[in-house]
Amino acid sequence: MPEAQFVPKSDTKALRNGSFSWQSPSNIALVKYWGKYGEQLPKNASISFTLSSSCTTTTLSFSEKNTEDFEFEVYLDGKRERTFEPKIIKFFERVEVYLPFLKEYHFKIETSNSFPHSSGIASSASGMSALALCLMSLERELSNFEMAEAFFYKKASFLARLGSGSACRSMEGELVVWGEHSKIKGSSNLFGIKYPYEVHDRFKNFQDTILLVDKGEKQVSSTVGHNLMQDHPFAEQRFQQANDNLSRLIPVLENGNLPEFIKIVEQEALSLHAMMLTSQPNFILMKPNTLEIINRIWNFRKETKSNVCFTLDAGANVHVLYPEHEKEEILGFIKQELVPFCKQGEFILDQVGFGAKPL
Ligand code: PMV
């Protein structure tokens, strides 16, 4: 069912051709989204840190055409990338009702990532977010009505969600919530919102060092993964746990209680993987080196009382999270003790960021 607020008024200006560019970051969930229903709607609320250096830059060029179908070409780092096309056709079909001009133009989508394509870092969140923002810039340009900034981002997030769920959390910084939650005012299943409450300074420049343990193709696509939650024996408990963890995080984000933050974030990471371990079919997405890194983080924390912790996506790579004021000591530990467990010693230094930028 189309969401009426996002269907534009039909009256538009004429525009023959042009282009828009956006740079959009990736994000890392603290409370994880895993399980969906309907058209990309989450079974539980999630919250993420927006990242800073891991991002996608996209230029959308458009020119008027007279044919009936969607017409576009996608280029990754200057090379035609046909493997992205089915996902974009599906996305265009889903959002056409909200962007009725899609069939009026031929599009050239030129995209590049700040991280290597084969790094195992999902580009779907930053990529879909950048594309949705380019499309919103076009809609705004075509519109005869003034578009409020807040609506621009809200609809961009709504569209990005229809491309890849977690992409809706990549528009703004520094913390974004997606999914209705009784304790978070304005939260919605339809789009992400900037976390609306007080955040301790400590979390505003939190560090994320991404350890590339396995750089190959994803073993399980997120579509397959989310679907495995449908008949999962622990599904309801998991959705409840995620919503409860988000409730627990609200005071922690305000008062900067790092030990409590660590408990919640690590439980979320391991619960996400526990769902895959216990689904049918089962998946083990962690590698021996993932476990080695986790154990070393735990030992280091025990020995030094440091506030370093980890989180995981649906893969083997490890996001090492820590406060900026402990950076020197923790980075030394990471380089000496954890990097040897990365594929070809590769890692990405990132930190909390402020959201997408028009170029
Ligand atoms: O946005 P998707 O459908 O690729 O799902 C992402 C799911 C996780 O990254 C595992 C968790 C999350 O909330 O980002």
Coordinates of C-alpha atoms and ligand atoms in Angstrom, one line a residue:
M1 CA 0.0 0.0 0.0
P2 CA 1.5 3.3 -1.0
E3 CA 2.3 5.6 1.9
A4 CA 0.3 8.7 0.9
Q5 CA 2.6 11.3 2.5
F6 CA 5.4 10.2 0.1
V7 CA 3.4 10.2 -3.1
P8 CA 4.3 13.6 -4.7
K9 CA 1.7 16.1 -6.0
S10 CA 1.5 15.6 -9.8
D11 CA 2.4 19.1 -10.9
T12 CA 6.0 19.2 -11.9
K13 CA 8.4 21.4 -13.8
A14 CA 10.1 20.4 -17.1
L15 CA 13.7 19.4 -16.8
R16 CA 15.5 17.8 -19.8
N17 CA 18.7 16.7 -18.3
G18 CA 21.2 17.2 -15.4
S19 CA 23.0 15.4 -12.6
F20 CA 23.2 15.2 -8.8
S21 CA 25.9 13.8 -6.6
W22 CA 25.8 12.7 -3.0
Q23 CA 28.3 11.0 -0.7
S24 CA 26.7 8.8 1.9
P25 CA 28.2 6.8 4.7
S26 CA 27.8 3.3 5.9
N27 CA 26.5 2.6 9.4
I28 CA 27.1 0.1 12.1
A29 CA 24.1 -1.2 14.2
L30 CA 24.4 -1.3 18.0
V31 CA 21.0 -2.9 18.3
K32 CA 20.6 -5.1 15.3
Y33 CA 17.8 -5.4 12.7
W34 CA 17.4 -9.1 11.8
G35 CA 14.0 -10.2 10.6
K36 CA 11.5 -8.3 8.4
Y37 CA 7.9 -8.4 7.2
G38 CA 5.8 -6.8 4.4
E39 CA 7.8 -4.5 2.2
Q40 CA 11.1 -4.1 4.1
L41 CA 9.5 -3.4 7.4
P42 CA 11.6 -4.4 10.5
K43 CA 10.4 -6.9 13.1
N44 CA 12.2 -4.9 15.8
A45 CA 13.6 -1.4 16.3
S46 CA 17.4 -0.9 15.7
I47 CA 19.9 1.9 16.3
S48 CA 23.2 2.6 14.6
F49 CA 26.2 4.8 14.7
T50 CA 26.6 6.6 11.3
L51 CA 30.2 6.1 10.1
S52 CA 32.5 8.7 8.7
S53 CA 35.1 7.4 6.2
S54 CA 33.3 4.2 4.9
C55 CA 31.1 5.7 2.3
T56 CA 29.8 5.6 -1.3
T57 CA 29.8 8.5 -3.7
T58 CA 27.1 8.4 -6.4
T59 CA 26.4 10.7 -9.4
L60 CA 23.0 10.3 -11.0
S61 CA 22.9 11.8 -14.5
F62 CA 19.5 12.0 -16.2
S63 CA 18.2 12.8 -19.7
E64 CA 14.7 12.8 -21.0
K65 CA 13.5 9.8 -23.0
N66 CA 10.3 8.6 -24.7
T67 CA 10.3 4.9 -24.1
E68 CA 8.0 2.9 -21.6
D69 CA 10.5 1.0 -19.5
F70 CA 13.1 1.9 -16.8
E71 CA 16.4 2.7 -18.5
F72 CA 19.6 3.0 -16.7
E73 CA 23.3 2.0 -16.6
V74 CA 25.4 1.5 -13.5
Y75 CA 29.1 2.1 -13.3
L76 CA 31.3 1.1 -10.4
D77 CA 34.7 2.9 -10.4
G78 CA 34.1 3.9 -14.1
K79 CA 33.3 0.3 -15.2
R80 CA 29.9 -0.9 -16.3
E81 CA 28.5 -3.1 -13.5
R82 CA 25.7 -5.2 -14.9
T83 CA 25.4 -7.4 -11.7
F84 CA 23.9 -4.4 -9.8
E85 CA 21.1 -4.0 -12.4
P86 CA 18.6 -6.6 -11.0
K87 CA 18.7 -5.0 -7.6
I88 CA 18.2 -1.5 -9.0
I89 CA 15.3 -2.6 -11.3
K90 CA 13.6 -4.1 -8.2
F91 CA 14.2 -0.9 -6.3
F92 CA 12.8 1.3 -9.1
E93 CA 9.7 -1.0 -9.3
R94 CA 9.2 -0.5 -5.6
V95 CA 9.6 3.2 -5.5
E96 CA 8.0 4.2 -8.8
V97 CA 4.8 5.1 -7.1
Y98 CA 6.7 7.6 -4.9
L99 CA 8.9 8.9 -7.8
P100 CA 6.5 8.9 -10.8
F101 CA 9.2 10.5 -13.0
L102 CA 11.4 7.4 -13.1
K103 CA 10.3 6.2 -16.5
E104 CA 10.7 9.7 -18.0
Y105 CA 14.4 9.7 -17.9
H106 CA 17.4 7.6 -18.9
F107 CA 19.8 7.4 -15.9
K108 CA 23.5 6.9 -15.6
I109 CA 24.4 5.9 -12.1
E110 CA 28.2 6.3 -11.4
T111 CA 29.2 5.0 -8.0
S112 CA 32.4 4.3 -6.1
N113 CA 33.2 3.2 -2.5
S114 CA 35.8 4.5 -0.2
F115 CA 36.4 0.9 0.9
P116 CA 37.5 -1.9 -1.5
H117 CA 34.6 -3.7 -3.2
S118 CA 35.9 -7.1 -2.1
S119 CA 36.5 -6.0 1.5
G120 CA 33.4 -7.8 2.8
I121 CA 32.0 -4.4 3.9
A122 CA 28.5 -4.2 2.6
S123 CA 28.0 -1.2 0.3
S124 CA 24.3 -1.7 0.1
A125 CA 23.6 0.7 3.0
S126 CA 25.8 3.6 1.8
G127 CA 25.0 2.8 -1.9
M128 CA 21.2 2.7 -1.6
S129 CA 21.3 5.8 0.7
A130 CA 23.4 7.8 -1.9
L131 CA 21.1 6.8 -4.7
A132 CA 17.9 7.6 -2.8
L133 CA 19.4 11.1 -2.0
C134 CA 20.2 11.7 -5.7
L135 CA 16.7 10.8 -6.6
M136 CA 15.3 13.1 -3.9
S137 CA 17.4 15.9 -5.3
L138 CA 15.8 15.3 -8.7
E139 CA 12.4 15.2 -7.2
R140 CA 13.0 18.5 -5.4
E141 CA 14.3 20.1 -8.6
L142 CA 11.2 18.9 -10.5
S143 CA 8.7 20.0 -7.8
N144 CA 6.8 23.2 -8.0
F145 CA 6.4 23.2 -4.3
E146 CA 9.0 24.2 -1.6
M147 CA 10.3 21.0 0.0
A148 CA 11.2 21.2 3.7
E149 CA 14.6 19.9 4.6
A150 CA 13.2 17.5 7.2
F151 CA 10.8 16.0 4.6
F152 CA 13.6 15.7 2.1
Y153 CA 15.6 13.5 4.5
K154 CA 12.6 11.6 5.8
K155 CA 11.5 10.6 2.3
A156 CA 15.2 9.8 1.2
S157 CA 15.3 7.5 4.2
F158 CA 12.0 6.0 3.3
L159 CA 13.1 5.3 -0.2
A160 CA 16.5 3.9 0.8
R161 CA 14.7 1.5 3.1
L162 CA 12.9 0.0 0.1
G163 CA 16.3 -0.6 -1.5
S164 CA 18.1 -2.1 1.5
G165 CA 16.6 -2.0 5.0
S166 CA 19.6 -0.7 7.0
A167 CA 20.3 2.0 4.3
C168 CA 17.5 4.1 5.9
R169 CA 19.9 4.7 8.8
S170 CA 22.6 6.3 6.7
M171 CA 21.2 9.7 5.9
E172 CA 22.1 11.6 9.1
G173 CA 24.4 11.3 12.1
E174 CA 25.4 10.5 14.7
L175 CA 22.9 8.0 15.9
V176 CA 19.8 6.8 14.0
V177 CA 16.9 4.8 15.1
W178 CA 14.7 2.8 12.7
G179 CA 11.6 0.9 13.8
E180 CA 8.7 1.8 16.0
H181 CA 9.8 1.8 19.7
S182 CA 7.5 2.8 22.5
K183 CA 10.2 4.8 24.3
I184 CA 11.5 6.7 21.2
K185 CA 9.4 9.6 20.1
G186 CA 8.8 9.8 16.4
S187 CA 10.3 6.4 15.6
S188 CA 8.8 4.6 12.7
N189 CA 9.0 1.4 10.7
L190 CA 8.9 3.4 7.5
F191 CA 12.1 5.4 7.9
G192 CA 15.1 6.2 10.2
I193 CA 15.1 9.2 12.5
K194 CA 18.0 11.0 14.2
Y195 CA 18.1 9.7 17.8
P196 CA 16.0 12.3 19.5
Y197 CA 17.5 12.3 23.1
E198 CA 20.5 13.5 25.0
V199 CA 23.8 11.8 24.0
H200 CA 26.9 11.9 26.2
D201 CA 29.9 13.6 24.5
R202 CA 31.8 10.3 24.8
F203 CA 29.6 8.8 22.1
K204 CA 29.9 11.7 19.7
N205 CA 33.4 10.7 18.4
F206 CA 33.4 7.0 19.2
Q207 CA 35.9 5.1 17.2
D208 CA 35.2 2.1 14.9
T209 CA 38.2 0.1 13.6
I210 CA 36.9 -2.5 11.1
L211 CA 39.0 -5.6 11.0
L212 CA 38.7 -7.4 7.7
V213 CA 38.9 -11.0 8.6
D214 CA 37.2 -12.4 5.6
K215 CA 37.0 -10.4 2.4
G216 CA 35.0 -12.8 0.2
E217 CA 31.4 -12.8 -1.0
K218 CA 28.8 -12.9 1.8
Q219 CA 28.0 -16.5 2.7
V220 CA 24.4 -15.6 3.3
S221 CA 22.7 -12.7 1.7
S222 CA 20.7 -10.4 4.1
T223 CA 17.5 -11.3 2.2
V224 CA 18.0 -15.0 3.0
G225 CA 19.1 -14.1 6.5
H226 CA 16.0 -12.0 7.3
N227 CA 13.8 -14.8 5.8
L228 CA 15.3 -17.3 8.2
M229 CA 13.7 -15.4 11.0
Q230 CA 10.3 -16.3 9.7
D231 CA 10.0 -19.7 11.2
H232 CA 12.8 -19.3 13.7
P233 CA 12.2 -21.0 17.1
F234 CA 13.6 -18.0 19.0
A235 CA 12.2 -15.2 16.7
E236 CA 9.8 -13.6 19.2
Q237 CA 12.3 -13.7 22.1
R238 CA 14.9 -12.1 19.8
F239 CA 12.6 -9.3 18.7
Q240 CA 11.7 -8.6 22.3
Q241 CA 15.4 -8.7 23.4
A242 CA 16.3 -6.1 20.7
N243 CA 13.5 -3.8 21.8
D244 CA 14.5 -4.2 25.4
N245 CA 18.2 -3.6 24.6
L246 CA 17.2 -0.3 22.9
S247 CA 15.3 0.7 26.0
R248 CA 18.4 -0.1 28.1
L249 CA 20.5 1.9 25.8
I250 CA 18.6 5.2 26.3
P251 CA 19.9 6.0 29.8
V252 CA 23.4 4.7 28.8
L253 CA 23.7 7.0 25.9
E254 CA 22.8 9.9 28.2
N255 CA 25.0 9.1 31.1
G256 CA 28.0 7.6 29.2
N257 CA 28.0 4.4 31.2
L258 CA 30.6 2.5 29.1
P259 CA 30.5 -0.9 31.0
E260 CA 26.7 -1.1 30.4
F261 CA 27.1 0.1 26.8
I262 CA 29.6 -2.8 26.2
K263 CA 27.3 -5.4 27.7
I264 CA 24.4 -4.4 25.4
V265 CA 26.5 -4.0 22.2
E266 CA 28.3 -7.3 22.6
Q267 CA 25.1 -9.2 23.5
E268 CA 23.5 -7.8 20.4
A269 CA 26.4 -8.9 18.1
L270 CA 26.4 -12.4 19.6
S271 CA 22.6 -12.7 19.5
L272 CA 22.6 -11.8 15.8
H273 CA 25.0 -14.7 15.2
A274 CA 23.1 -17.0 17.6
M275 CA 20.1 -16.5 15.3
M276 CA 22.1 -17.8 12.3
L277 CA 23.6 -20.6 14.3
T278 CA 20.1 -21.8 15.3
S279 CA 18.2 -21.2 12.1
Q280 CA 17.2 -23.9 9.6
P281 CA 19.5 -24.1 7.5
N282 CA 22.2 -23.1 10.0
F283 CA 25.0 -20.7 9.2
I284 CA 28.3 -20.1 11.0
L285 CA 29.4 -16.7 9.7
M286 CA 32.2 -16.2 12.2
K287 CA 35.7 -17.5 11.3
P288 CA 38.3 -18.9 13.7
N289 CA 40.0 -15.5 13.5
T290 CA 36.8 -13.7 14.4
L291 CA 36.7 -15.8 17.7
E292 CA 40.4 -15.2 18.3
I293 CA 39.9 -11.4 18.0
I294 CA 36.9 -11.5 20.3
N295 CA 38.8 -13.5 22.9
R296 CA 41.8 -11.1 22.7
I297 CA 39.5 -8.1 23.2
W298 CA 38.0 -9.8 26.3
N299 CA 41.4 -10.5 27.7
F300 CA 42.7 -7.0 27.0
R301 CA 39.7 -5.5 28.7
K302 CA 40.1 -7.7 31.7
E303 CA 43.8 -6.9 32.0
T304 CA 43.7 -3.2 31.4
K305 CA 40.1 -2.1 32.4
S306 CA 39.9 -0.5 28.9
N307 CA 36.5 0.2 27.4
V308 CA 37.1 -1.5 24.1
C309 CA 34.4 -3.7 22.7
F310 CA 33.3 -5.4 19.5
T311 CA 30.3 -5.7 17.3
L312 CA 29.6 -7.8 14.2
D313 CA 27.6 -7.6 11.0
A314 CA 26.2 -10.7 9.3
G315 CA 29.8 -11.8 8.4
A316 CA 33.2 -12.5 9.9
N317 CA 34.6 -9.0 10.1
V318 CA 34.9 -7.4 13.5
H319 CA 34.0 -3.8 14.3
V320 CA 36.2 -2.7 17.3
L321 CA 34.4 0.1 19.1
Y322 CA 36.1 2.4 21.7
P323 CA 36.0 5.9 23.1
E324 CA 38.3 8.5 21.5
H325 CA 40.1 9.3 24.8
E326 CA 41.4 5.7 24.9
K327 CA 42.5 5.8 21.2
E328 CA 46.2 5.7 21.6
E329 CA 46.4 2.7 23.9
I330 CA 43.7 0.7 22.1
L331 CA 45.0 1.4 18.6
G332 CA 48.4 0.1 19.8
F333 CA 46.7 -3.1 21.0
I334 CA 44.7 -3.5 17.8
K335 CA 47.8 -3.1 15.6
Q336 CA 49.9 -5.4 17.6
E337 CA 47.5 -8.1 18.7
L338 CA 44.5 -8.1 16.3
V339 CA 45.6 -7.0 12.9
P340 CA 47.7 -10.2 12.5
F341 CA 44.3 -12.0 12.3
C342 CA 43.0 -9.9 9.4
K343 CA 43.2 -11.0 5.8
Q344 CA 46.4 -9.5 4.4
G345 CA 46.6 -7.3 7.6
E346 CA 43.8 -5.1 6.3
F347 CA 41.7 -2.8 8.5
I348 CA 39.7 0.4 8.2
L349 CA 40.0 3.3 10.7
D350 CA 36.6 4.9 11.0
Q351 CA 34.6 6.8 13.6
V352 CA 31.1 8.2 14.2
G353 CA 30.1 10.6 11.4
F354 CA 27.5 13.2 10.7
G355 CA 25.7 11.8 7.7
A356 CA 25.4 12.2 3.9
K357 CA 26.7 15.3 2.0
P358 CA 25.6 16.7 -1.3
L359 CA 28.6 17.2 -3.6
Ligands
PMV1 O1 20.0 -3.9 5.5 P1 20.1 -5.3 5.3 O2 18.9 -6.0 4.8 O3 21.4 -5.7 4.6 O4 20.3 -6.0 6.8 C1 21.4 -5.6 7.6 C2 21.4 -6.4 8.9 C3 22.5 -6.2 9.8 O5 23.6 -5.5 9.2 C4 23.1 -7.6 10.1 C5 22.1 -5.6 11.1 C6 21.8 -4.1 11.0 O6 20.9 -3.7 11.7 O7 22.5 -3.4 10.3

